[in-house]
């Protein structure tokens, strides 16, 4: 056997190697009674209850089994309830309202974020009872626990002391047996001999998976929309009535084949995975080294700051000391001078002694200078002023600006670039561009969105068109105005934090429609059937349900009555110019007609419904009736394209004869459909609104007022593009 074939064969995996896949993302322990959330992630039963409770600890399932050897860490727990009690409580509905008791004031919560993907999980009215238990994961966890226990054997439940080690477990009896006890309790020729048995285990799961919504029904189908098993009642009249389902055996075969191929692919890429692991290990070492280097540099930078502050502190203290000494000396000298003015001391005492001189010549010689000094002292006494100011205001240091700068020191470095969200961004003659900010712990100050038009010859000759920035954006989205029709634009965005700009996000391109956006909402007056159509409060979506009225109409077809489409139009008409609008048709929709129609044709449809079940009748002349070949070249006051069951049906006459086959005419339904009406030219175009690829175009008679028109039959839903509806709602 070659190395590749040996590698492609699925070999037994050591159970201890998959421990990381068996850890609950909430409690970080091995899964205990895991439940499958709608997003396909698994969470412990108890952890789901804890997420749903508000300041209320329910006594049910207060703990799970004690941590076993090999589990990621023990917690103090009490034994969990038996699996039978768990199922019984789930079926009785006590689990559907966790934390709720009659008369309790604790609010009931049924929504929480999934710890795996952070998407909101809404359990609805049934609460936890609508979740399936992940029995496959339970079995794997049990095998892991057994491998972790190793020396701890499972004992026979029927032996009298001393008990023997069990050799097999009966899934019907939910008990473990040694060889002798198994033969005794499962004798040949009895119904018990037909019981299913496996190796020794503590995990006894039900043999048949039951529907959580219809407790007595087995799941036998798989809903491809919700990606979960369902029973036949769910499909007939439950929440999955309008969803596409397949048989359980088909789903099992397809999913098993996909999983096997995915596993084989990963195994075949083992060398590549090892290379990438080696690269990641190098990055880990590099991150450790560069992190330590950054720590050393930061320490050095702060040490320099501390040294600079110490130097400035020393210089300032020295200046203050010098000024204080100088002022003290000046004030002390002034004190000595004034001391001399006192009697019998200093200058006054000396003057008194001079007055005692009797020799006139000697007195005059000395008294002249002495009189001058006394005059100065007398003047100083009259105009007293201290020679030094005791205030040190000139040495008061204002450090507020420096403190602000220190507090604003950027430790986050350059922020990570944001990513433009293609699923939420919409570009018409105005563009709504949304992005996701980087998942780091530091907030950004603002974002800058830049855009440029592609395909401009003059700009390409100059090295490419210039990027045009928008104003600073303080959120995750912005609107770009005045975009040219039928043009290709490129967008990029970057973040700013403390004057540091992130790299630009990857560029994304959008193709603008061939005409400005036409804003409208659904008209709830003209021909609207409230019995068969449901309009949203904002009038931006309409839904048709295949209810009793539809069944009764279908039953009357064989008696000569007619079954028609339920029409709804826009509340704004078009009498000139070029206009574009976009919408979404839900994938589960059975039959939806989309397009345009004149006011006169609408009155005919509404007041004179025709038999849509007739093979010769087709609104858009786009079916295999044969009528499209005769009337395609004729300009009619309407054009409707058929959409349904995830497909778009292109009319025959719009396809060349060489390619005029069913495969070329049936296309996958785009996520978004665009309609472009050129009133003066009398043509209507249908686009894949994501790629702006024209799917179909046709001549249309625009002699009257044209309206966006929609026809629904059976189950279906049409949702106007958010940006289209918002433009109209802003004026209401």
XYZ file of C-alpha atoms in Angstrom:
732
model
C 0.000 0.000 0.000
C 1.402 3.413 -0.951
C 2.039 6.125 1.592
C -0.767 8.242 0.174
C -3.312 5.453 0.289
C -2.253 4.545 3.801
C -2.668 8.158 4.799
C -6.077 8.433 3.122
C -7.456 5.472 5.021
C -9.096 6.563 8.256
C -7.055 5.097 11.101
C -8.155 4.834 14.731
C -7.389 8.088 16.546
C -5.999 7.903 20.097
C -8.905 9.175 22.160
C -6.656 11.327 24.344
C -5.600 13.350 21.289
C -9.059 14.865 20.770
C -9.609 16.254 24.267
C -9.765 19.863 23.037
C -12.837 18.979 20.917
C -14.649 17.588 23.965
C -14.446 20.713 26.133
C -17.506 22.880 26.703
C -16.700 26.499 25.683
C -18.462 27.822 28.802
C -17.462 25.652 31.763
C -14.183 24.528 30.146
C -14.817 20.949 31.253
C -15.796 17.795 29.436
C -19.289 18.036 27.937
C -22.099 16.802 30.172
C -25.385 16.129 28.356
C -24.449 18.441 25.437
C -27.210 20.217 23.513
C -26.939 21.269 19.841
C -27.675 24.970 19.338
C -29.292 26.220 16.085
C -25.858 27.423 14.944
C -24.632 23.797 15.258
C -22.333 24.445 18.236
C -22.713 22.264 21.329
C -22.979 23.438 24.941
C -23.528 21.568 28.211
C -27.154 21.350 29.275
C -26.382 23.000 32.609
C -24.384 25.770 30.947
C -27.351 26.677 28.719
C -29.549 26.948 31.793
C -26.998 29.160 33.554
C -26.893 31.451 30.517
C -30.665 31.794 30.562
C -31.139 32.441 34.266
C -31.164 35.947 35.759
C -29.898 35.970 39.356
C -31.730 32.730 39.944
C -30.110 29.356 40.692
C -32.363 26.482 39.834
C -31.948 23.268 41.808
C -32.373 21.030 38.741
C -29.093 19.645 37.404
C -27.101 21.602 39.969
C -24.001 19.763 38.902
C -22.609 17.093 36.694
C -20.419 14.128 37.293
C -17.269 14.765 39.255
C -14.212 15.449 37.152
C -12.396 12.300 36.210
C -8.695 11.689 35.652
C -7.688 13.408 32.465
C -10.423 16.030 32.587
C -9.265 19.645 32.441
C -9.751 20.519 36.070
C -12.042 19.469 38.928
C -14.962 21.446 40.236
C -17.082 20.688 43.238
C -20.289 19.124 41.904
C -23.110 16.917 42.996
C -24.226 13.910 40.944
C -26.318 14.877 37.920
C -29.826 13.516 37.427
C -30.292 10.379 35.429
C -30.692 10.607 31.683
C -34.262 9.321 31.941
C -35.160 12.170 34.305
C -33.451 14.640 31.999
C -35.521 13.493 29.017
C -38.695 13.391 31.099
C -38.224 16.954 32.302
C -37.433 18.100 28.780
C -40.626 16.533 27.384
C -42.776 17.876 30.187
C -41.703 21.415 29.313
C -40.064 22.238 32.630
C -36.886 22.944 30.757
C -38.562 25.266 28.310
C -38.834 28.059 30.867
C -35.628 27.964 32.884
C -35.661 29.864 36.127
C -39.412 30.451 35.910
C -41.951 29.440 38.513
C -45.600 30.341 38.869
C -45.801 33.672 40.640
C -42.073 34.324 40.205
C -40.985 37.837 39.297
C -37.787 36.620 37.633
C -37.897 37.570 33.933
C -37.827 34.772 31.405
C -34.922 34.927 28.986
C -34.830 32.817 25.816
C -32.026 34.576 23.919
C -28.304 34.374 24.580
C -25.092 34.678 22.525
C -23.515 31.421 21.380
C -20.131 31.106 23.124
C -18.671 29.571 19.985
C -19.641 32.067 17.261
C -21.230 34.929 19.304
C -24.401 34.849 17.175
C -27.646 35.355 19.092
C -29.495 32.111 19.803
C -33.257 32.500 20.213
C -34.908 29.433 21.705
C -38.410 30.827 21.259
C -41.436 29.821 23.293
C -40.365 26.200 23.734
C -37.052 27.176 25.264
C -34.517 24.434 25.801
C -36.980 21.705 24.872
C -36.498 22.552 21.183
C -32.800 21.598 21.334
C -31.517 18.145 20.376
C -29.103 16.296 22.618
C -25.815 15.565 20.877
C -25.739 11.804 21.446
C -22.756 11.298 19.173
C -20.695 13.765 21.193
C -21.909 12.130 24.423
C -20.642 8.740 23.221
C -17.237 10.142 22.294
C -16.961 11.914 25.679
C -17.868 8.641 27.420
C -15.149 6.796 25.530
C -12.731 9.533 26.516
C -13.736 9.230 30.165
C -13.201 5.499 30.026
C -9.768 5.976 28.474
C -8.965 8.540 31.171
C -10.081 6.180 33.941
C -7.972 3.391 32.378
C -7.638 1.143 35.445
C -11.177 1.849 36.674
C -13.323 -0.926 35.186
C -17.100 -0.901 34.677
C -18.630 -3.516 36.963
C -21.574 -5.786 36.304
C -24.847 -4.363 37.607
C -26.408 -7.798 38.242
C -23.684 -9.738 40.057
C -23.949 -10.410 43.738
C -20.920 -9.338 45.750
C -18.170 -9.658 44.802
C -19.089 -8.032 41.492
C -17.431 -9.122 38.267
C -16.075 -6.811 35.616
C -18.635 -6.080 32.881
C -17.942 -7.331 29.377
C -20.900 -5.771 27.566
C -23.733 -3.290 28.069
C -27.337 -3.654 26.867
C -28.704 -0.507 25.233
C -32.307 -1.687 25.757
C -31.924 -2.625 29.444
C -29.539 0.273 30.083
C -27.330 -1.951 32.245
C -23.901 -3.584 32.107
C -23.326 -7.326 32.445
C -20.569 -9.846 32.818
C -20.710 -12.827 30.451
C -22.629 -15.095 32.821
C -25.210 -12.474 33.846
C -25.773 -11.445 30.229
C -26.546 -15.037 29.223
C -28.852 -15.420 32.224
C -30.838 -12.226 31.595
C -30.900 -12.597 27.802
C -31.762 -16.246 27.195
C -32.020 -17.556 23.651
C -35.493 -17.752 22.211
C -36.816 -14.764 24.171
C -37.373 -11.145 23.050
C -34.437 -10.040 25.223
C -32.103 -12.060 23.044
C -32.748 -9.502 20.310
C -31.554 -6.554 22.457
C -28.746 -4.393 21.161
C -25.519 -4.679 23.127
C -22.192 -2.870 22.931
C -18.963 -2.832 24.879
C -19.006 -1.726 28.544
C -20.268 1.825 28.758
C -21.962 4.271 31.098
C -23.636 6.188 28.277
C -27.059 4.727 27.457
C -28.636 6.854 24.771
C -32.109 6.322 23.256
C -32.229 3.959 20.307
C -34.458 6.344 18.335
C -34.126 10.123 18.119
C -37.487 11.770 18.870
C -38.707 15.149 17.621
C -38.462 17.838 20.329
C -41.570 19.625 18.979
C -43.726 16.494 18.546
C -42.749 14.236 21.433
C -44.302 11.043 20.055
C -42.828 11.320 16.545
C -39.501 9.980 15.322
C -37.305 12.242 13.233
C -37.144 10.829 9.704
C -36.283 13.855 7.547
C -33.594 16.530 7.418
C -34.402 20.231 6.922
C -31.805 21.744 4.588
C -32.766 25.303 5.564
C -32.480 24.891 9.352
C -29.900 22.081 9.086
C -31.555 19.863 11.655
C -33.574 16.616 11.776
C -37.371 16.968 11.681
C -40.398 14.679 11.711
C -43.177 14.487 9.144
C -45.476 16.690 11.278
C -42.879 19.470 11.222
C -42.969 19.354 7.430
C -46.732 19.082 7.065
C -47.861 21.941 9.262
C -45.064 22.975 11.577
C -42.310 25.537 11.430
C -40.625 23.700 8.533
C -43.684 23.550 6.247
C -42.158 25.801 3.596
C -38.604 24.522 3.913
C -36.792 22.139 1.632
C -36.315 18.748 3.304
C -34.707 15.488 2.312
C -34.872 11.943 3.639
C -32.723 11.051 6.597
C -30.944 8.331 4.647
C -30.107 10.769 1.856
C -28.890 13.397 4.322
C -26.852 10.734 6.138
C -25.247 9.601 2.896
C -24.489 13.124 1.672
C -23.158 14.433 4.983
C -21.099 11.314 5.624
C -19.606 11.536 2.149
C -18.802 15.239 2.628
C -17.262 14.611 6.034
C -15.200 11.678 4.718
C -13.936 13.765 1.802
C -13.071 16.633 4.153
C -11.207 14.255 6.470
C -9.336 12.642 3.574
C -8.419 16.086 2.260
C -7.007 17.152 5.629
C -5.090 13.900 5.953
C -3.645 14.360 2.460
C -2.485 17.842 3.515
C -0.705 16.577 6.615
C 2.698 17.764 5.393
C 1.285 21.210 4.671
C -0.317 21.354 8.114
C 2.983 20.383 9.758
C 4.774 23.073 7.760
C 2.242 25.660 8.880
C 2.531 24.461 12.487
C 6.302 24.890 12.256
C 5.772 28.376 10.860
C 3.403 29.196 13.738
C 5.929 27.893 16.279
C 8.542 30.171 14.732
C 6.068 33.054 15.040
C 5.447 32.143 18.686
C 9.181 32.275 19.432
C 9.520 35.489 17.449
C 6.552 36.990 19.317
C 8.144 36.044 22.646
C 11.486 37.579 21.682
C 9.992 40.755 20.244
C 7.672 41.085 23.220
C 10.603 40.922 25.604
C 12.472 43.444 23.430
C 9.464 45.775 23.543
C 9.385 45.431 27.352
C 13.080 46.320 27.602
C 12.671 49.313 25.313
C 9.651 50.519 27.245
C 11.589 50.188 30.494
C 14.491 52.145 28.975
C 12.165 54.868 27.693
C 10.591 55.322 31.101
C 13.987 55.285 32.795
C 15.040 58.136 30.510
C 11.847 59.957 31.397
C 12.537 59.424 35.093
C 16.143 60.671 34.689
C 14.976 63.772 32.843
C 12.391 64.481 35.534
C 15.007 63.995 38.262
C 17.386 66.417 36.524
C 14.697 69.038 36.142
C 13.620 68.508 39.722
C 17.208 68.996 40.993
C 17.691 72.178 38.937
C 14.411 73.653 40.121
C 15.092 72.883 43.784
C 18.572 74.433 43.476
C 17.143 77.629 41.930
C 14.556 77.868 44.700
C 17.260 77.445 47.345
C 19.459 80.152 45.828
C 16.546 82.577 45.578
C 15.504 81.851 49.155
C 19.062 82.482 50.495
C 19.428 85.736 48.571
C 16.083 87.075 49.802
C 16.814 86.076 53.373
C 20.138 87.957 53.280
C 18.452 91.065 51.854
C 15.701 91.056 54.446
C 18.172 90.496 57.294
C 20.256 93.475 56.043
C 17.119 95.631 56.040
C 16.351 94.470 59.577
C 19.866 95.519 60.718
C 19.380 98.901 59.087
C 16.154 99.515 60.927
C 17.690 98.267 64.155
C 20.122 101.237 63.872
C 17.214 103.666 64.017
C 16.411 102.616 67.559
C 17.551 104.795 70.536
C 20.939 103.905 72.027
C 21.738 101.565 69.226
C 23.209 101.769 65.789
C 22.995 105.017 63.875
C 20.924 106.903 66.501
C 23.316 105.996 69.304
C 26.267 107.020 67.198
C 24.559 110.376 66.381
C 23.937 110.981 70.082
C 27.614 110.475 70.799
C 28.557 112.926 67.996
C 26.328 115.613 69.545
C 28.556 115.495 72.625
C 31.487 116.826 70.566
C 32.350 120.454 71.647
C 35.038 121.207 69.096
C 33.234 122.986 66.309
C 35.630 122.035 63.551
C 35.587 118.343 64.423
C 31.788 118.330 64.846
C 31.161 119.908 61.434
C 33.584 117.465 59.814
C 31.605 114.449 61.159
C 28.022 115.780 61.347
C 27.649 116.492 57.635
C 27.941 112.837 56.593
C 25.950 111.680 59.606
C 23.115 114.014 58.792
C 22.919 112.636 55.269
C 22.636 109.061 56.610
C 19.927 110.028 59.120
C 17.979 111.851 56.379
C 18.032 108.693 54.268
C 16.847 106.634 57.228
C 14.075 109.115 57.894
C 12.997 108.962 54.250
C 13.124 105.136 54.357
C 10.966 105.180 57.429
C 8.340 107.285 55.692
C 8.363 105.099 52.505
C 8.791 101.641 54.023
C 9.187 98.860 51.434
C 10.693 95.369 51.976
C 13.761 94.765 49.867
C 12.633 91.207 48.985
C 9.291 89.516 48.100
C 8.505 86.417 50.185
C 6.343 84.962 47.384
C 7.755 82.170 45.203
C 5.029 82.272 42.550
C 7.584 82.317 39.758
C 8.626 78.833 40.860
C 5.114 77.323 40.788
C 5.220 74.641 38.071
C 2.124 74.009 35.909
C 2.410 70.337 34.889
C -1.166 69.875 33.647
C -0.117 69.820 29.981
C 2.675 67.363 30.667
C 0.360 65.175 32.740
C -2.113 65.089 29.848
C 0.643 64.108 27.434
C 1.780 61.341 29.753
C -1.744 60.022 30.105
C -2.144 60.046 26.322
C 1.004 58.044 25.724
C 0.092 55.417 23.105
C 0.883 51.917 24.287
C -1.322 50.220 21.655
C 0.895 51.075 18.731
C -0.572 50.931 15.260
C -4.187 49.634 15.273
C -5.199 46.653 13.173
C -7.015 47.470 9.923
C -10.815 47.113 9.733
C -12.473 44.800 7.200
C -15.219 45.998 4.839
C -18.379 43.917 5.324
C -19.640 42.899 1.893
C -22.831 41.367 3.269
C -24.071 44.695 4.696
C -22.597 47.160 2.203
C -24.779 48.449 -0.631
C -23.667 50.709 -3.476
C -26.044 52.551 -5.831
C -25.765 56.194 -6.885
C -25.113 56.510 -3.167
C -23.121 53.906 -1.319
C -23.656 52.523 2.180
C -20.282 51.029 3.146
C -20.019 49.050 6.392
C -16.968 47.524 8.023
C -15.971 45.459 11.020
C -13.439 46.942 13.403
C -10.420 44.940 14.492
C -10.965 42.762 17.544
C -8.408 44.388 19.832
C -8.944 45.753 23.317
C -8.208 49.417 22.552
C -10.810 51.652 20.945
C -10.019 53.685 17.863
C -10.542 57.432 17.523
C -12.051 57.415 14.033
C -11.969 55.765 10.615
C -11.248 57.144 7.169
C -12.936 55.645 4.100
C -11.346 56.216 0.715
C -12.728 55.353 -2.718
C -11.861 55.771 -6.372
C -13.447 55.073 -9.727
C -11.860 52.297 -11.763
C -11.573 52.000 -15.513
C -10.938 55.679 -16.241
C -8.494 55.847 -19.171
C -7.155 59.288 -18.319
C -6.499 58.354 -14.721
C -4.937 55.034 -15.743
C -2.491 56.875 -17.986
C -1.486 58.984 -14.997
C -0.867 55.870 -12.907
C -4.370 55.182 -11.620
C -7.240 57.266 -10.351
C -6.767 59.222 -7.156
C -8.220 58.024 -3.872
C -10.868 60.350 -2.483
C -11.226 60.338 1.319
C -14.498 60.890 3.143
C -14.890 62.958 6.289
C -13.804 61.343 9.551
C -16.172 58.536 10.538
C -16.847 57.753 14.194
C -18.645 54.462 13.669
C -18.720 51.242 11.631
C -20.353 52.676 8.476
C -20.779 55.745 6.316
C -22.627 56.899 3.183
C -20.785 57.968 0.024
C -22.749 60.289 -2.250
C -22.695 61.268 -5.924
C -21.396 58.019 -7.400
C -21.639 57.744 -11.179
C -24.038 55.217 -12.679
C -22.813 52.010 -14.305
C -19.305 52.442 -12.928
C -16.848 50.324 -10.969
C -15.604 51.742 -7.660
C -12.953 50.497 -5.277
C -13.163 51.156 -1.521
C -10.731 50.853 1.380
C -10.767 51.991 5.010
C -8.292 52.433 7.832
C -8.466 53.278 11.543
C -6.735 55.959 13.588
C -5.748 55.809 17.237
C -3.729 58.566 18.925
C -2.529 59.869 15.542
C -1.358 56.384 14.520
C -3.038 55.057 11.367
C -3.597 51.395 10.664
C -2.770 49.824 7.314
C -5.539 49.975 4.737
C -8.120 47.232 4.619
C -8.145 44.956 1.567
C -9.721 46.794 -1.341
C -13.231 45.777 -2.368
C -15.009 46.732 -5.562
C -18.660 47.525 -6.219
C -20.420 48.077 -9.533
C -22.995 50.856 -9.430
C -26.354 50.301 -11.148
C -27.036 51.838 -14.570
C -29.497 54.353 -13.091
C -30.214 56.198 -9.848
C -32.047 54.446 -7.038
C -35.819 54.467 -7.243
C -37.295 54.654 -3.761
C -40.671 53.107 -2.980
C -42.571 50.962 -0.496
C -45.260 48.372 -1.064
C -48.755 49.744 -1.740
C -51.264 48.426 0.779
C -54.268 49.930 -1.038
C -54.300 49.038 -4.734
C -55.330 45.404 -5.174
C -53.635 44.270 -1.987
C -55.151 41.054 -0.572
C -54.823 41.047 3.200
C -56.223 37.504 3.329
C -53.312 35.948 1.436
C -50.544 38.520 1.734
C -48.874 39.773 4.913
C -47.267 43.199 4.769
C -44.653 44.330 7.296
C -45.306 47.407 9.423
C -42.761 49.419 7.452
C -44.250 48.142 4.166
C -40.789 47.059 2.999
C -41.524 43.310 2.808
C -44.470 41.175 1.728
C -45.047 37.492 2.461
C -47.464 34.988 1.014
C -48.435 31.882 2.942
C -49.847 28.730 1.382
C -52.904 28.703 3.602
C -56.442 27.395 3.389
C -57.470 29.926 0.739
C -54.781 28.590 -1.581
C -55.891 24.985 -1.056
C -59.520 25.860 -1.681
C -58.602 27.706 -4.877
C -56.591 24.713 -6.070
C -59.532 22.411 -5.345
C -61.840 24.607 -7.451
C -59.602 24.459 -10.524
C -61.119 21.163 -11.643
C -64.600 22.663 -11.444
C -63.812 25.541 -13.775
C -62.751 28.241 -11.288
C -59.437 30.003 -11.606
C -56.465 30.270 -9.289
C -54.449 33.470 -9.753
C -51.397 35.297 -8.496
C -51.705 37.724 -5.602
C -50.351 41.035 -6.874
C -48.784 43.916 -5.000
C -47.166 47.028 -6.469
C -44.999 49.907 -5.379
C -46.597 53.024 -3.950
C -44.771 55.275 -6.433
C -45.110 55.262 -10.228
C -42.654 56.095 -13.022
C -43.579 58.373 -15.913
C -40.131 59.379 -17.157
C -36.389 58.824 -16.743
C -34.216 55.850 -15.851
C -34.642 54.094 -12.497
C -33.208 51.102 -10.612
C -34.361 49.149 -7.560
C -33.290 45.937 -5.851
C -34.881 43.334 -3.584
C -34.445 39.846 -2.155
C -36.656 36.836 -2.840
C -36.445 34.269 -0.051
C -34.961 30.948 -1.285
C -37.944 28.920 -0.027
C -40.419 30.931 -2.163
C -42.537 28.734 -4.433
C -43.503 31.162 -7.221
C -42.800 34.901 -7.423
C -43.189 37.184 -10.440
C -41.090 40.357 -10.441
C -40.928 43.228 -12.903
C -42.940 46.248 -14.072
C -46.489 46.867 -15.273
C -48.508 49.861 -16.456
C -51.451 51.231 -14.525
C -53.937 49.985 -17.160
C -52.570 46.440 -17.059
C -52.656 46.401 -13.279
C -56.352 47.234 -13.274
C -56.963 44.319 -15.644
C -55.030 41.883 -13.454
C -56.688 43.016 -10.257
C -60.276 43.104 -11.518
C -60.136 40.274 -14.094
C -57.894 37.510 -12.700
C -56.988 34.759 -15.175
C -56.206 31.104 -14.796
C -52.495 30.805 -14.024
C -52.788 27.039 -14.110
C -53.566 27.114 -17.831
C -50.644 25.892 -19.970
C -51.281 28.661 -22.495
C -51.217 31.568 -20.061
C -48.095 33.253 -18.816
C -47.701 36.829 -17.577
C -44.093 37.247 -18.642
C -44.286 35.000 -21.704
C -41.431 33.179 -20.124
C -42.699 29.626 -19.643
C -42.750 26.662 -21.946
C -46.294 27.360 -23.066
C -45.376 28.329 -26.586
C -47.048 31.716 -26.293
C -43.725 33.462 -25.725
C -42.545 32.679 -29.228
C -45.459 34.474 -30.816
C -45.601 37.512 -28.571
C -41.970 38.138 -27.622
C -41.404 40.790 -30.270
C -44.629 42.538 -29.372
C -44.212 45.449 -26.954
C -46.534 44.834 -24.034
C -47.352 47.160 -21.107
C -45.794 44.733 -18.614
C -42.819 42.392 -18.119
C -42.554 39.917 -15.263
C -39.736 37.482 -14.638
C -40.458 34.145 -12.949
C -38.517 33.336 -9.764
C -39.116 30.381 -7.495
C -37.688 27.392 -5.630
C -34.207 28.907 -5.679
C -34.202 29.398 -9.461
C -34.655 32.125 -12.068
C -36.480 31.104 -15.260
C -35.276 32.974 -18.343
C -37.939 33.227 -21.115
C -37.333 31.054 -24.177
C -37.217 33.757 -26.798
C -34.382 35.586 -25.016
C -32.073 32.579 -25.506
C -30.390 31.775 -28.800
C -31.699 28.796 -30.728
C -28.464 26.866 -30.243
C -28.705 27.201 -26.513
C -32.454 27.066 -26.217
C -32.614 24.255 -23.682
C -33.912 23.914 -20.151
C -30.438 23.959 -18.586
C -29.548 27.333 -20.094
C -32.889 28.880 -19.184
C -32.892 27.900 -15.512
C -30.311 29.823 -13.459
C -29.584 29.825 -9.735
C -31.499 32.594 -8.013
C -29.203 35.482 -7.012
C -29.157 36.653 -3.416
C -30.342 40.054 -4.640
C -32.250 40.885 -7.829
C -32.127 44.299 -9.486
C -34.576 45.828 -11.978
C -33.644 48.709 -14.296
C -36.356 50.548 -16.259
C -35.470 52.979 -19.052
C -38.836 54.716 -19.594
C -37.911 56.708 -22.732
C -36.215 53.730 -24.408
C -39.045 51.404 -23.387
C -36.776 48.626 -22.071
C -36.549 46.779 -18.775
C -33.486 44.885 -17.516
C -33.106 42.275 -14.762
C -29.769 42.026 -12.933
C -27.910 39.940 -10.419
C -27.603 42.860 -7.998
C -24.411 41.485 -6.395
C -22.394 41.286 -9.592
C -24.494 43.641 -11.770
C -24.663 40.929 -14.456
C -27.678 41.343 -16.726
C -29.828 38.209 -16.631
C -32.591 39.258 -19.022
C -33.836 42.328 -20.911
C -36.950 43.035 -22.935
C -38.933 45.745 -24.692
C -41.897 47.101 -22.723
C -44.669 49.525 -23.658
C -44.289 52.591 -21.391
C -47.288 54.582 -22.611
C -48.774 54.900 -19.131
C -47.460 55.166 -15.619
C -45.235 52.174 -14.815
C -45.102 50.604 -11.357
C -42.784 48.039 -9.767
C -44.967 44.904 -9.725
C -44.785 41.643 -7.822
C -46.970 38.550 -7.982
C -46.843 35.732 -5.395
C -48.352 32.263 -5.401
C -48.084 29.758 -2.597
C -45.416 30.352 0.005
C -43.022 33.192 -0.696
C -41.487 36.437 0.541
C -40.039 39.566 -1.081
C -37.884 42.002 0.899
C -37.040 45.413 -0.555
C -33.419 46.410 -0.344
C -32.804 48.252 2.915
C -31.235 51.268 1.270
C -34.145 51.527 -1.183
C -36.739 51.445 1.581
C -34.801 53.841 3.829
C -34.672 56.438 1.073
C -38.469 56.384 0.844
C -39.091 56.140 4.593
C -37.015 59.240 5.294
C -39.731 61.392 3.709
C -42.699 59.821 5.482
